[in-house]
PDB file of C-alpha atoms in Angstrom:
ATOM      1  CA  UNK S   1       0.000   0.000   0.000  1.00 46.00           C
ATOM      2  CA  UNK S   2       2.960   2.417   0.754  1.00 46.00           C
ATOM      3  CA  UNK S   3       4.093   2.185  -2.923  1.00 49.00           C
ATOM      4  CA  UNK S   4       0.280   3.031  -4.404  1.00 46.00           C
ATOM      5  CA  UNK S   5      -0.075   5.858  -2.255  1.00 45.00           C
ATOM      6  CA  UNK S   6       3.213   7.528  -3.453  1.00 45.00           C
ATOM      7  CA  UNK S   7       2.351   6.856  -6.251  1.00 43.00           C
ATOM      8  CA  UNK S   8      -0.895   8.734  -6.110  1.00 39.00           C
ATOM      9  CA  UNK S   9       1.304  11.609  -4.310  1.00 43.00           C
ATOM     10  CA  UNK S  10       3.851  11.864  -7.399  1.00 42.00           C
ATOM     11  CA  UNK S  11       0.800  12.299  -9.892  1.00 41.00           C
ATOM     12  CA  UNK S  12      -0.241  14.772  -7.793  1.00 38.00           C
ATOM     13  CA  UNK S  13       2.633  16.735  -7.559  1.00 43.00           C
ATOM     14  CA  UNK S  14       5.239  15.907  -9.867  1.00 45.00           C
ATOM     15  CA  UNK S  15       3.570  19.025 -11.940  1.00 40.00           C
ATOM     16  CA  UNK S  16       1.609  21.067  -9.590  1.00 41.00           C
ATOM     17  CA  UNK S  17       1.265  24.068 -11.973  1.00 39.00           C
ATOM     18  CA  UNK S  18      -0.118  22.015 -14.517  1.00 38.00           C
ATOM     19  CA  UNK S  19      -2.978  19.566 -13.438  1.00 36.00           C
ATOM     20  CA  UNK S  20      -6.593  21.175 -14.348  1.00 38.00           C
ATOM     21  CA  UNK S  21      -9.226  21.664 -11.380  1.00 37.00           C
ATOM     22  CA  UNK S  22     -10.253  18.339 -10.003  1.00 36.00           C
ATOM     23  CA  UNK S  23      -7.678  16.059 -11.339  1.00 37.00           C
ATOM     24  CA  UNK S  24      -4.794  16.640  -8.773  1.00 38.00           C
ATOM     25  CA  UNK S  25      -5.222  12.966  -7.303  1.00 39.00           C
ATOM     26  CA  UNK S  26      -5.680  11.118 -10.920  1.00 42.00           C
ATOM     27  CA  UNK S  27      -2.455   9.513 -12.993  1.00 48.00           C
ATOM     28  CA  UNK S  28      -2.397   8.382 -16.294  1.00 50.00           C
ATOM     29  CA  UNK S  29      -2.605   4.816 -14.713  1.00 49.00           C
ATOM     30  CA  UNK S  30      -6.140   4.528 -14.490  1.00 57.00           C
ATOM     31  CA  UNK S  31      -7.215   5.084 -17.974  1.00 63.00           C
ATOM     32  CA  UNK S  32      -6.193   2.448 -20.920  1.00 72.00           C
ATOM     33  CA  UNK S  33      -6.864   4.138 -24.412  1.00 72.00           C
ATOM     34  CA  UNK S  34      -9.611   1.481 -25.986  1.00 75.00           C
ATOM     35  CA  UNK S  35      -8.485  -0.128 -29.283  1.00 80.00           C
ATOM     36  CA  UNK S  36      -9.981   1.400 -32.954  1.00 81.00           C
ATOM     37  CA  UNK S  37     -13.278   0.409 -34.134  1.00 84.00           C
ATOM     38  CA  UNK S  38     -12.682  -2.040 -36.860  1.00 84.00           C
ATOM     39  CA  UNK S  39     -13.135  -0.423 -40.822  1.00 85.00           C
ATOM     40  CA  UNK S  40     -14.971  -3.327 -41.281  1.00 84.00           C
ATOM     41  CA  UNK S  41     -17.877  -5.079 -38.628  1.00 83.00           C
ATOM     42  CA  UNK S  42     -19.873  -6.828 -40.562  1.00 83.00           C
ATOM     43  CA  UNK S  43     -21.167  -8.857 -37.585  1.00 85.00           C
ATOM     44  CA  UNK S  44     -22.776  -5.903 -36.470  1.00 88.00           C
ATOM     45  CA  UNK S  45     -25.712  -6.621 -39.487  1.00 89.00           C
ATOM     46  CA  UNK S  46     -26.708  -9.250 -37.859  1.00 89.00           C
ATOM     47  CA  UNK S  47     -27.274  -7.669 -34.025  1.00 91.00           C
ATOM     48  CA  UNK S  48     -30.546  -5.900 -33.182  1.00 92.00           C
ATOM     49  CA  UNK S  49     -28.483  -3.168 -31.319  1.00 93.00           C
ATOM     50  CA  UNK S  50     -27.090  -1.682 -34.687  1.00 94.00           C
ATOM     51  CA  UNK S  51     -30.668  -1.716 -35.815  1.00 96.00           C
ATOM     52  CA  UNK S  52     -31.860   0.171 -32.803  1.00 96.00           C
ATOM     53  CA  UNK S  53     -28.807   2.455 -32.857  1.00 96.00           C
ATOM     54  CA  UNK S  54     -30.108   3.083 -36.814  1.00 97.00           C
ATOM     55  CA  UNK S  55     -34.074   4.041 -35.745  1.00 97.00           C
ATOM     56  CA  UNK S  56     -32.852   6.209 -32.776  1.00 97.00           C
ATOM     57  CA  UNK S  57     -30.818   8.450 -35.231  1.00 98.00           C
ATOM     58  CA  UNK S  58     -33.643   8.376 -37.122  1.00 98.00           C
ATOM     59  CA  UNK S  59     -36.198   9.310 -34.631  1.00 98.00           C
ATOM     60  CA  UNK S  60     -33.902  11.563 -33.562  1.00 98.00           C
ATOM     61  CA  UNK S  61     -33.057  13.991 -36.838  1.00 98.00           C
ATOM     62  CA  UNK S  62     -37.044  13.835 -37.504  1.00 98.00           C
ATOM     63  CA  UNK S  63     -37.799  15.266 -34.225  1.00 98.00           C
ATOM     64  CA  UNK S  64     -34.598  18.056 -34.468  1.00 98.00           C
ATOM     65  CA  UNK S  65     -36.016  19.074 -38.135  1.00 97.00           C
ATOM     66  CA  UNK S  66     -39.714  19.046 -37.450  1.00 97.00           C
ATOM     67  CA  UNK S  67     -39.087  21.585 -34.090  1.00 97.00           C
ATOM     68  CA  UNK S  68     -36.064  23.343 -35.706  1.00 96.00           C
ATOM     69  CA  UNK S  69     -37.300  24.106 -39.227  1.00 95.00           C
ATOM     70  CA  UNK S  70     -41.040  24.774 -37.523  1.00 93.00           C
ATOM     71  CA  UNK S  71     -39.392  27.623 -35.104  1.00 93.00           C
ATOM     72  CA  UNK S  72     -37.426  29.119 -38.124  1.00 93.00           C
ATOM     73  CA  UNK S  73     -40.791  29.585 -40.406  1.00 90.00           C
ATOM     74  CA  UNK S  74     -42.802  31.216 -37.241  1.00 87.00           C
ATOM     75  CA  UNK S  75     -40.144  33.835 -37.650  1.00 88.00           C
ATOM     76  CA  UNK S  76     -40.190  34.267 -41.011  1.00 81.00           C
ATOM     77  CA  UNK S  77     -44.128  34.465 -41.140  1.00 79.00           C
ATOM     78  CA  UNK S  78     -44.269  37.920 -38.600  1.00 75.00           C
ATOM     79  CA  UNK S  79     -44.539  41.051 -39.810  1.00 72.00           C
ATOM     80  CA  UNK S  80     -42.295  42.314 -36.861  1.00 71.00           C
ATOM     81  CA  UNK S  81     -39.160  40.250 -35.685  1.00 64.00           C
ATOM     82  CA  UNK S  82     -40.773  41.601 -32.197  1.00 66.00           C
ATOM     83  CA  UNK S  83     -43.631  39.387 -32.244  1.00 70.00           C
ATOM     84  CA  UNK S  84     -41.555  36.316 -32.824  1.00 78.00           C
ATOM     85  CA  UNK S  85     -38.556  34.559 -30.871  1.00 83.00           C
ATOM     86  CA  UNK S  86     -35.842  36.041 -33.405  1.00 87.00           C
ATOM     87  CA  UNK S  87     -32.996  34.680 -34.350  1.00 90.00           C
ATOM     88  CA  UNK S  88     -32.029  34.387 -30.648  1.00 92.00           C
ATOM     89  CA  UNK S  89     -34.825  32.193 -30.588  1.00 93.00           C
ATOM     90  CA  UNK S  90     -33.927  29.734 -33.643  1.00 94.00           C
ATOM     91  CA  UNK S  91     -30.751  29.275 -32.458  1.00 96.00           C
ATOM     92  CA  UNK S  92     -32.034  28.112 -28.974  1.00 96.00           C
ATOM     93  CA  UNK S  93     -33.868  25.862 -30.515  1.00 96.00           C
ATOM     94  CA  UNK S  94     -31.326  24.280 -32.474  1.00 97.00           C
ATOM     95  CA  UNK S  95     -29.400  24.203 -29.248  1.00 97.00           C
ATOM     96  CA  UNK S  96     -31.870  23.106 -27.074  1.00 97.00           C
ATOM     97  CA  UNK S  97     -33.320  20.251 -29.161  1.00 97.00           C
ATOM     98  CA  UNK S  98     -29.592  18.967 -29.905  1.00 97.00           C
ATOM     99  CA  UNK S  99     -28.936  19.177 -26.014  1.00 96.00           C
ATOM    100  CA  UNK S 100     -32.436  17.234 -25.453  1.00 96.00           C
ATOM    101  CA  UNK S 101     -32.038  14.698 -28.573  1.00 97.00           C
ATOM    102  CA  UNK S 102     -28.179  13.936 -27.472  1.00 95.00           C
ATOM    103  CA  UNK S 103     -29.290  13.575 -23.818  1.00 94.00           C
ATOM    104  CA  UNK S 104     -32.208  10.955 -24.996  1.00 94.00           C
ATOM    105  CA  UNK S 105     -30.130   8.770 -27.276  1.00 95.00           C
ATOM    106  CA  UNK S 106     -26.523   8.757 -26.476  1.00 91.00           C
ATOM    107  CA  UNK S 107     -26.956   5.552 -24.463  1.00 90.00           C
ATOM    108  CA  UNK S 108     -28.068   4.009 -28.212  1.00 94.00           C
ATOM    109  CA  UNK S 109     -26.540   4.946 -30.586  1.00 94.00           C
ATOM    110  CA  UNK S 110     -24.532   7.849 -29.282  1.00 92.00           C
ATOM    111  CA  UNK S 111     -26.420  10.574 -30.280  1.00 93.00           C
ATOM    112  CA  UNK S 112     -24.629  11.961 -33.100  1.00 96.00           C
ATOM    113  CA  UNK S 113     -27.932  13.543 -35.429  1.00 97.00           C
ATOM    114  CA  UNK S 114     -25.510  14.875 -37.936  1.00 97.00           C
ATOM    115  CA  UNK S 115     -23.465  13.168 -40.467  1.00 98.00           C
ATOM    116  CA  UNK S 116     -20.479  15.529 -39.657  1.00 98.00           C
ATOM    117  CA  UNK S 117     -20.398  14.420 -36.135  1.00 97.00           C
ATOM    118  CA  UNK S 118     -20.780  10.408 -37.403  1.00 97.00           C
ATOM    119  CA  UNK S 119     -18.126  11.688 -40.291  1.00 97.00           C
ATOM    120  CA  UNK S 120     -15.747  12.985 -37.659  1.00 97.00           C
ATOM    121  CA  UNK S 121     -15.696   9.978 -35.206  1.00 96.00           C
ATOM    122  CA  UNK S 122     -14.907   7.644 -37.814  1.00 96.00           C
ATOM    123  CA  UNK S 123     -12.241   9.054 -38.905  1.00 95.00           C
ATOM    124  CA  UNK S 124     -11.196   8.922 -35.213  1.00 93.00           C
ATOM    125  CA  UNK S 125     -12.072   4.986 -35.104  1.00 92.00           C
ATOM    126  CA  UNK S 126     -14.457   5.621 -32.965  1.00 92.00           C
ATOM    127  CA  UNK S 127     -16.765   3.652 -35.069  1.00 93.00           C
ATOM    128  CA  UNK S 128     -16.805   1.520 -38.152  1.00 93.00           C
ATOM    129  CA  UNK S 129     -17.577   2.457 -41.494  1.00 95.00           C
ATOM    130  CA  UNK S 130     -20.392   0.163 -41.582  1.00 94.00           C
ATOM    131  CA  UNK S 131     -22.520   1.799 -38.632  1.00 95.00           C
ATOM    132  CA  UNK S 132     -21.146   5.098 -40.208  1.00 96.00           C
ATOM    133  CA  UNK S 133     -22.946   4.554 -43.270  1.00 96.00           C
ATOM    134  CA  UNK S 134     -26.114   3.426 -41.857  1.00 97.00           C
ATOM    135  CA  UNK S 135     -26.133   6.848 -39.462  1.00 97.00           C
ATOM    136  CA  UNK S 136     -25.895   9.163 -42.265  1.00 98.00           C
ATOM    137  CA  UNK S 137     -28.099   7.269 -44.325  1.00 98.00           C
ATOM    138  CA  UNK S 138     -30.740   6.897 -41.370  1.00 98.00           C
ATOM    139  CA  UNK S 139     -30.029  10.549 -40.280  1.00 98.00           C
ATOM    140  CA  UNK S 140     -30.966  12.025 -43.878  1.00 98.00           C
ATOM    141  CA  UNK S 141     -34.085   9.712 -44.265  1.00 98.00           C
ATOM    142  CA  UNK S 142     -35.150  11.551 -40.831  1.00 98.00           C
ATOM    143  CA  UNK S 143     -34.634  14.801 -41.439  1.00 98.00           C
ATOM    144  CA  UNK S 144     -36.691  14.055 -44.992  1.00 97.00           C
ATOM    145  CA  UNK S 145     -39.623  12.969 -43.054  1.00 97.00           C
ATOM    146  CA  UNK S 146     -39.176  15.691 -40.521  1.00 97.00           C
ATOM    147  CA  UNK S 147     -39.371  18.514 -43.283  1.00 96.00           C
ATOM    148  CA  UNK S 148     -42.109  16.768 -44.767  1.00 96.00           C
ATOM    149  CA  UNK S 149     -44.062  16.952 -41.843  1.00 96.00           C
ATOM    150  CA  UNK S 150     -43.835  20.559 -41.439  1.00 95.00           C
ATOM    151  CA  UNK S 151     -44.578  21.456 -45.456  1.00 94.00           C
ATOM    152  CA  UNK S 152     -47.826  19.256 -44.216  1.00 94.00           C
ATOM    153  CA  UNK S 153     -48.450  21.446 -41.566  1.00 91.00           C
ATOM    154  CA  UNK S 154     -48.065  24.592 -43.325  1.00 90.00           C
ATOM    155  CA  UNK S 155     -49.247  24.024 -47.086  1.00 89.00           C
ATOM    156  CA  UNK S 156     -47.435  24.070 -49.880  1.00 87.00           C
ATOM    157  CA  UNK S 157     -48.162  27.667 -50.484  1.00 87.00           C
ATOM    158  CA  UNK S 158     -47.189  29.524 -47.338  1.00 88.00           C
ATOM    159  CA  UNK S 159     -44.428  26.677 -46.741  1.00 89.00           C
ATOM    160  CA  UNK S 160     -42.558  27.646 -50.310  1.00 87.00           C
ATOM    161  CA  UNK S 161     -43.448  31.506 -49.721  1.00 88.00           C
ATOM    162  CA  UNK S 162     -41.906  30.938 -46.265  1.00 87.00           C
ATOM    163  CA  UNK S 163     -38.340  29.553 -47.740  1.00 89.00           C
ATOM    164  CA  UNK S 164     -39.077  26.050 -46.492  1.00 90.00           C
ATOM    165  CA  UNK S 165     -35.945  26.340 -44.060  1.00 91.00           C
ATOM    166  CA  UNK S 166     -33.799  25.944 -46.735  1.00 93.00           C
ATOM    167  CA  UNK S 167     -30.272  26.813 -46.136  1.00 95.00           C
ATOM    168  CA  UNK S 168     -28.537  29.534 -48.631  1.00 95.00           C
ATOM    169  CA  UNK S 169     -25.711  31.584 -48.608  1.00 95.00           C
ATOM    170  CA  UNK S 170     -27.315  35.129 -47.789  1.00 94.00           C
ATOM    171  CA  UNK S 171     -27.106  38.296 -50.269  1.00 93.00           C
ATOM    172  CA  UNK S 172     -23.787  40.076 -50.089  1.00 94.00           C
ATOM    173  CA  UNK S 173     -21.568  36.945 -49.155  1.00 96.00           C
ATOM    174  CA  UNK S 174     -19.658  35.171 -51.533  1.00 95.00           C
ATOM    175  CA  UNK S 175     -19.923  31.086 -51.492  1.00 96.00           C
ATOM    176  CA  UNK S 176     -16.440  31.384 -50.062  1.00 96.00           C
ATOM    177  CA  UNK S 177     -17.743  33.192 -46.961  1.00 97.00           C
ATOM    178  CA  UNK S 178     -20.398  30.630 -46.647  1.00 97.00           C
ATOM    179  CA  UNK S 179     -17.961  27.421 -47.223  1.00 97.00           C
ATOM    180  CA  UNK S 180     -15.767  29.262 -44.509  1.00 97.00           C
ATOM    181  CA  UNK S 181     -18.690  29.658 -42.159  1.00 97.00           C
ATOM    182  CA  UNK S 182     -20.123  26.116 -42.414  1.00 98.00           C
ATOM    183  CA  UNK S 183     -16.160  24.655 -41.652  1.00 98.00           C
ATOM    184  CA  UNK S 184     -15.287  27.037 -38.836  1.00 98.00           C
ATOM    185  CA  UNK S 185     -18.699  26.389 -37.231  1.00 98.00           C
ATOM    186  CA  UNK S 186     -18.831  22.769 -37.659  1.00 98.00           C
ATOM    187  CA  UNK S 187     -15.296  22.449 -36.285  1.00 98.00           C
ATOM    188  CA  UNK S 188     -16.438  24.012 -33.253  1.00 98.00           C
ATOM    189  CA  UNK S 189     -19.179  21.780 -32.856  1.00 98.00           C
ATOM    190  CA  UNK S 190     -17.179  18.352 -33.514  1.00 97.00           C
ATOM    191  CA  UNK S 191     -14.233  19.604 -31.553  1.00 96.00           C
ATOM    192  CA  UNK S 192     -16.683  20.309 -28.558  1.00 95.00           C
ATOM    193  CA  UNK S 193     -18.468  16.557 -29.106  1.00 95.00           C
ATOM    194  CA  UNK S 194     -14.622  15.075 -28.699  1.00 93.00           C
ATOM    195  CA  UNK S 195     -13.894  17.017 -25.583  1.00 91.00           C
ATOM    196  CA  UNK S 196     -17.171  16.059 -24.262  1.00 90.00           C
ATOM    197  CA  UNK S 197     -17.574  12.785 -24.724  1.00 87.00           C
ATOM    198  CA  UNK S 198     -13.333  12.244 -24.504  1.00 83.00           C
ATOM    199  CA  UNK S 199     -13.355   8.732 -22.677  1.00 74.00           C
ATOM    200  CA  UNK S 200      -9.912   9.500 -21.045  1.00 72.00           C
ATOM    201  CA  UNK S 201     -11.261  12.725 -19.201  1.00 68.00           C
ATOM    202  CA  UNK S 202     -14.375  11.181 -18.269  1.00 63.00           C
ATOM    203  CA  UNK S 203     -12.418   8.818 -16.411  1.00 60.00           C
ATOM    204  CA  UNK S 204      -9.888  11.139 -15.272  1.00 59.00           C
ATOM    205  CA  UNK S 205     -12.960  13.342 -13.623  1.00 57.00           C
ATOM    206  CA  UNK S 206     -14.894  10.866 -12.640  1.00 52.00           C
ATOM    207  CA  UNK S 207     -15.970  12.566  -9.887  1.00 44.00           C
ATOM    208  CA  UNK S 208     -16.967  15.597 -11.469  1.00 44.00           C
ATOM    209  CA  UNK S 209     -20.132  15.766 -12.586  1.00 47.00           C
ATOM    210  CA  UNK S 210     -20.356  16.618 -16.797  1.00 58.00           C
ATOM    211  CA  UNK S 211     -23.167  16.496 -18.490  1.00 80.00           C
ATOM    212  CA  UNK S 212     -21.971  15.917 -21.859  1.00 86.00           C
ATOM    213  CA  UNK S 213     -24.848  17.175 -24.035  1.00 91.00           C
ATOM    214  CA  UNK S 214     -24.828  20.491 -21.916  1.00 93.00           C
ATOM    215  CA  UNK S 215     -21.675  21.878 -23.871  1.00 93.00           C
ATOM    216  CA  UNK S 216     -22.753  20.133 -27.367  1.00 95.00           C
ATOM    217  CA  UNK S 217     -26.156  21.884 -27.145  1.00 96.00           C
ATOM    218  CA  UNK S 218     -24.301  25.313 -26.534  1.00 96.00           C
ATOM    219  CA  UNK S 219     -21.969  24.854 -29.285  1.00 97.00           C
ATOM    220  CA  UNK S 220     -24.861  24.776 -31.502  1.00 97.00           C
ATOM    221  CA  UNK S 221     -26.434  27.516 -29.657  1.00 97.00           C
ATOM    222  CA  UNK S 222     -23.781  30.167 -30.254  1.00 97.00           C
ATOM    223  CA  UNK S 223     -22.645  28.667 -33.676  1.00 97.00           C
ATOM    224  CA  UNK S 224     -25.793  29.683 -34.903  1.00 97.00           C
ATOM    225  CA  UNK S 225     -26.264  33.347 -33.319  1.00 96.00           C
ATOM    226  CA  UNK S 226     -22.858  34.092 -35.132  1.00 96.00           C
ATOM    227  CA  UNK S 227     -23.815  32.142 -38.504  1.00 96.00           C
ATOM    228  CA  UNK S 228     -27.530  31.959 -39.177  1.00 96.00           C
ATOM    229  CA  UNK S 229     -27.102  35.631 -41.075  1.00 95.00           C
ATOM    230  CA  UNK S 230     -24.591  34.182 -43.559  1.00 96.00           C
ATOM    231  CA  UNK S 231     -25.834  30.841 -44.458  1.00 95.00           C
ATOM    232  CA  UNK S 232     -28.725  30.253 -42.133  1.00 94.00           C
ATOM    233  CA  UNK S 233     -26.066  27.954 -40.397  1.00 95.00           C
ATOM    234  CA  UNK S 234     -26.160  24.222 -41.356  1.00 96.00           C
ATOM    235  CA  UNK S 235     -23.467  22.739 -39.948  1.00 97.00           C
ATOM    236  CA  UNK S 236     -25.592  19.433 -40.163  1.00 98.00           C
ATOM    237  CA  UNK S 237     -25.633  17.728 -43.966  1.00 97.00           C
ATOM    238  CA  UNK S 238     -28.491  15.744 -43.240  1.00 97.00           C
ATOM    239  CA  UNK S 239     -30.257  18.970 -41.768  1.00 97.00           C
ATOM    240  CA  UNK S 240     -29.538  20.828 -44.968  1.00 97.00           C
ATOM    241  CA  UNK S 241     -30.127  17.947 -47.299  1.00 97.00           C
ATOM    242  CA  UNK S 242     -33.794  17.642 -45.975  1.00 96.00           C
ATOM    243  CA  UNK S 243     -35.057  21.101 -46.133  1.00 95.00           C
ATOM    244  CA  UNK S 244     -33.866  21.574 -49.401  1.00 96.00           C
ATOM    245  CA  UNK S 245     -35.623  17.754 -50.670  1.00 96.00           C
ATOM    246  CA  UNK S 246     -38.821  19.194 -49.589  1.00 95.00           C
ATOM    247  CA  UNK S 247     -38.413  22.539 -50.459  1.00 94.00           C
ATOM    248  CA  UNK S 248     -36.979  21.741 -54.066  1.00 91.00           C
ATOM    249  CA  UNK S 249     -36.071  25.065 -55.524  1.00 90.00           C
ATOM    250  CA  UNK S 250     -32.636  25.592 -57.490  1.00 91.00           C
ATOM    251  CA  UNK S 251     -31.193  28.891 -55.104  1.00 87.00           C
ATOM    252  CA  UNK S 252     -31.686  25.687 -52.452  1.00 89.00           C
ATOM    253  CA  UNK S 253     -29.766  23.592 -54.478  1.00 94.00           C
ATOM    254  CA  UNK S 254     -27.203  25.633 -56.280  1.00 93.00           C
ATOM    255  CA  UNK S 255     -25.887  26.250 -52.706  1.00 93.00           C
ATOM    256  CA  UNK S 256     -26.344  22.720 -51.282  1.00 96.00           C
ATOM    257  CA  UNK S 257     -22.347  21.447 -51.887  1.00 96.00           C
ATOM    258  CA  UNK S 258     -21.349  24.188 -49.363  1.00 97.00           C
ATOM    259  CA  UNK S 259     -23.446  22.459 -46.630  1.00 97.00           C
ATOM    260  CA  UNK S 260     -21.851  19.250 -47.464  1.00 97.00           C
ATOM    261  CA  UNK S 261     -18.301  19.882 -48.362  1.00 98.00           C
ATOM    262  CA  UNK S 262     -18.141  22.421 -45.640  1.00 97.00           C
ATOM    263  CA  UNK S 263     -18.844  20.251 -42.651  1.00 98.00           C
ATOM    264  CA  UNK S 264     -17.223  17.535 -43.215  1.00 98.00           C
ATOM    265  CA  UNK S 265     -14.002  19.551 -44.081  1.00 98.00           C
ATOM    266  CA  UNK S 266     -14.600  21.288 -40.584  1.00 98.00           C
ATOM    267  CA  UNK S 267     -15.274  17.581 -38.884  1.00 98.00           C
ATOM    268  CA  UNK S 268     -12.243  16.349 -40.563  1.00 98.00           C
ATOM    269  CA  UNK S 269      -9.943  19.005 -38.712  1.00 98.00           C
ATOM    270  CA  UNK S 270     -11.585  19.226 -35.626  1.00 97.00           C
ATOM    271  CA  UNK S 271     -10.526  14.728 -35.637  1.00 96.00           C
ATOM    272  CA  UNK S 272      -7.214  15.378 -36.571  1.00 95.00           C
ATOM    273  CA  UNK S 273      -6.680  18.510 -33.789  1.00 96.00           C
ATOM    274  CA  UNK S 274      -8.387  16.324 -31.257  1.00 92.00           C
ATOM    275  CA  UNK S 275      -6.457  13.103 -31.509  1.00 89.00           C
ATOM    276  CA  UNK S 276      -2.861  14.537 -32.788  1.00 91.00           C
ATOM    277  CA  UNK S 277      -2.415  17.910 -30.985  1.00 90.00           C
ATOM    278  CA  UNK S 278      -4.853  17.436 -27.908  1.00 86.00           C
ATOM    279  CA  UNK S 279      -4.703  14.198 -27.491  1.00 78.00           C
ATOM    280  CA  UNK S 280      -1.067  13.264 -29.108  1.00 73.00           C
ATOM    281  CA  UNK S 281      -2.608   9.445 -29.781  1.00 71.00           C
ATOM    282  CA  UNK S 282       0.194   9.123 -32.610  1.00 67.00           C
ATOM    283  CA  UNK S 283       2.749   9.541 -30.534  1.00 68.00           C
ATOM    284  CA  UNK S 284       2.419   7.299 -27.652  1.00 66.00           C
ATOM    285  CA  UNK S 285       4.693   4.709 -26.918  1.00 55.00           C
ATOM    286  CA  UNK S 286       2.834   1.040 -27.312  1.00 55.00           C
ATOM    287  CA  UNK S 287       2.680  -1.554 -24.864  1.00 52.00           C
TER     288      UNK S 287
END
């Protein structure tokens, strides 16, 4: 016992000045990086669990486009932006249905509702490319349906004359500014999802409670009060890819790439920053 416990006092104060709030009493030695996700599971086809994983994303995207894209066409119907919720109001509901929807199925499937996220963890190896696939597949079938639903809802009158919650690159920016905008802001929301849900730091602050939906929600929160006047902010390809099925005008698609090739450029570099510069992974010495 005398050897554990200096041990415990070395990790605590071989480097006082560095060890973040909390952590003083935890060592490298009680967290064991867990190995890659295979490319290639094909076992997982047969297991109801990859199925269920599949319909929660689902579920999931339908619900975050039917509240979402409902929210932003209230605002765009009023006369006055004072009668509605604003645009402080979309983005809380963006935020607040991604903090809600995360909390409800990250236990399942992990809660990802955006094929950037899903994009960004595999290239992490935190999943394989066949349950990658499947989300992204299952996460643009929802957000279909859940656009549907609201051009239902509304007509197809007032839901075209409305805009449909289409995302476009706004009058007086270039498609540059809005590729720019979709990859900064989607960065910030993958590189937020790998601090959050970062397996090592959960165990190394255990003890301190994190809810890890909390800071994903906000992300998206202030990602769209800073980016909703340039492109509307998609940051989500399945999100994007929905509104502009049911809407179906050509502005919607001439600008649909951006909302494609943008995120998953920004969930690309927010993988390799996580696991190279924050997280060093490449550089460890093997067992």
């Amino acid at each position: 016992m005398e050897g554990k416990e200096e041990d415990v006092k070395l990790g605590a104060n071989k480097f006082p000045e560095r060890q973040p709030i909390g952590t003083s009493a935890q060592t490298d030695k009680d967290y064991k990086e867990p190995p890659p996700a295979p490319l290639f599971e094909p076992g997982e086809l047969k297991s109801w669990s990859f199925y269920r994983a599949g319909i929660a994303e689902f579920v999931a995207t339908f619900l975050f486009l039917y509240i979402t894209v409902l929210t932003v066409m209230g605002v765009s119907s009023a006369k006055t932006k004072c009668t509605t919720v604003g645009i402080q109001g979309i983005a809380w509901a963006f935020g607040g249905m991604i903090f809600a929807l995360v909390y409800c199925t990250a236990g399942i499937s992990g809660g990802h509702i955006n094929p950037a996220v899903t994009f960004g963890l595999f290239l992490a190896r935190k999943l394989s490319l066949t349950r990658a696939i499947f989300y992204i597949v299952m996460q643009c079938l929802g957000a279909i349906c859940g656009a549907g639903v609201v051009k239902g809802f509304q007509g197809n009158g007032r839901y075209e004359m409305l805009g449909g919650g289409a995302n476009v690159v706004a009058q007086g920016y270039t498609k540059g500014d809005g590729l720019g905008a979709e990859i900064i802001g989607t960065f910030v929301l993958v590189y937020t999802v790998f601090s959050a849900t970062d397996a090592k730091r959960n165990a190394r602050d255990s003890h301190v409670p994190i809810l890890a939906p909390l800071p994903i929600g906000f992300a998206v929160f202030l990602v769209h009060l800073a980016t909703i006047p340039i492109t509307g902010t998609g940051i989500n390809p399945a999100r994007s890819l929905g509104a502009a099925i049911v809407f179906n005008k050509q502005h919607a698609w001439d600008d649909m790439w951006i909302f494609w090739v943008g995120p998953f450029i920004g969930a690309a570099l927010a993988a390799v920053y996580h696991q190279i510069v924050i997280r060093a992974i490449p550089f460890k010495a093997r067992p």
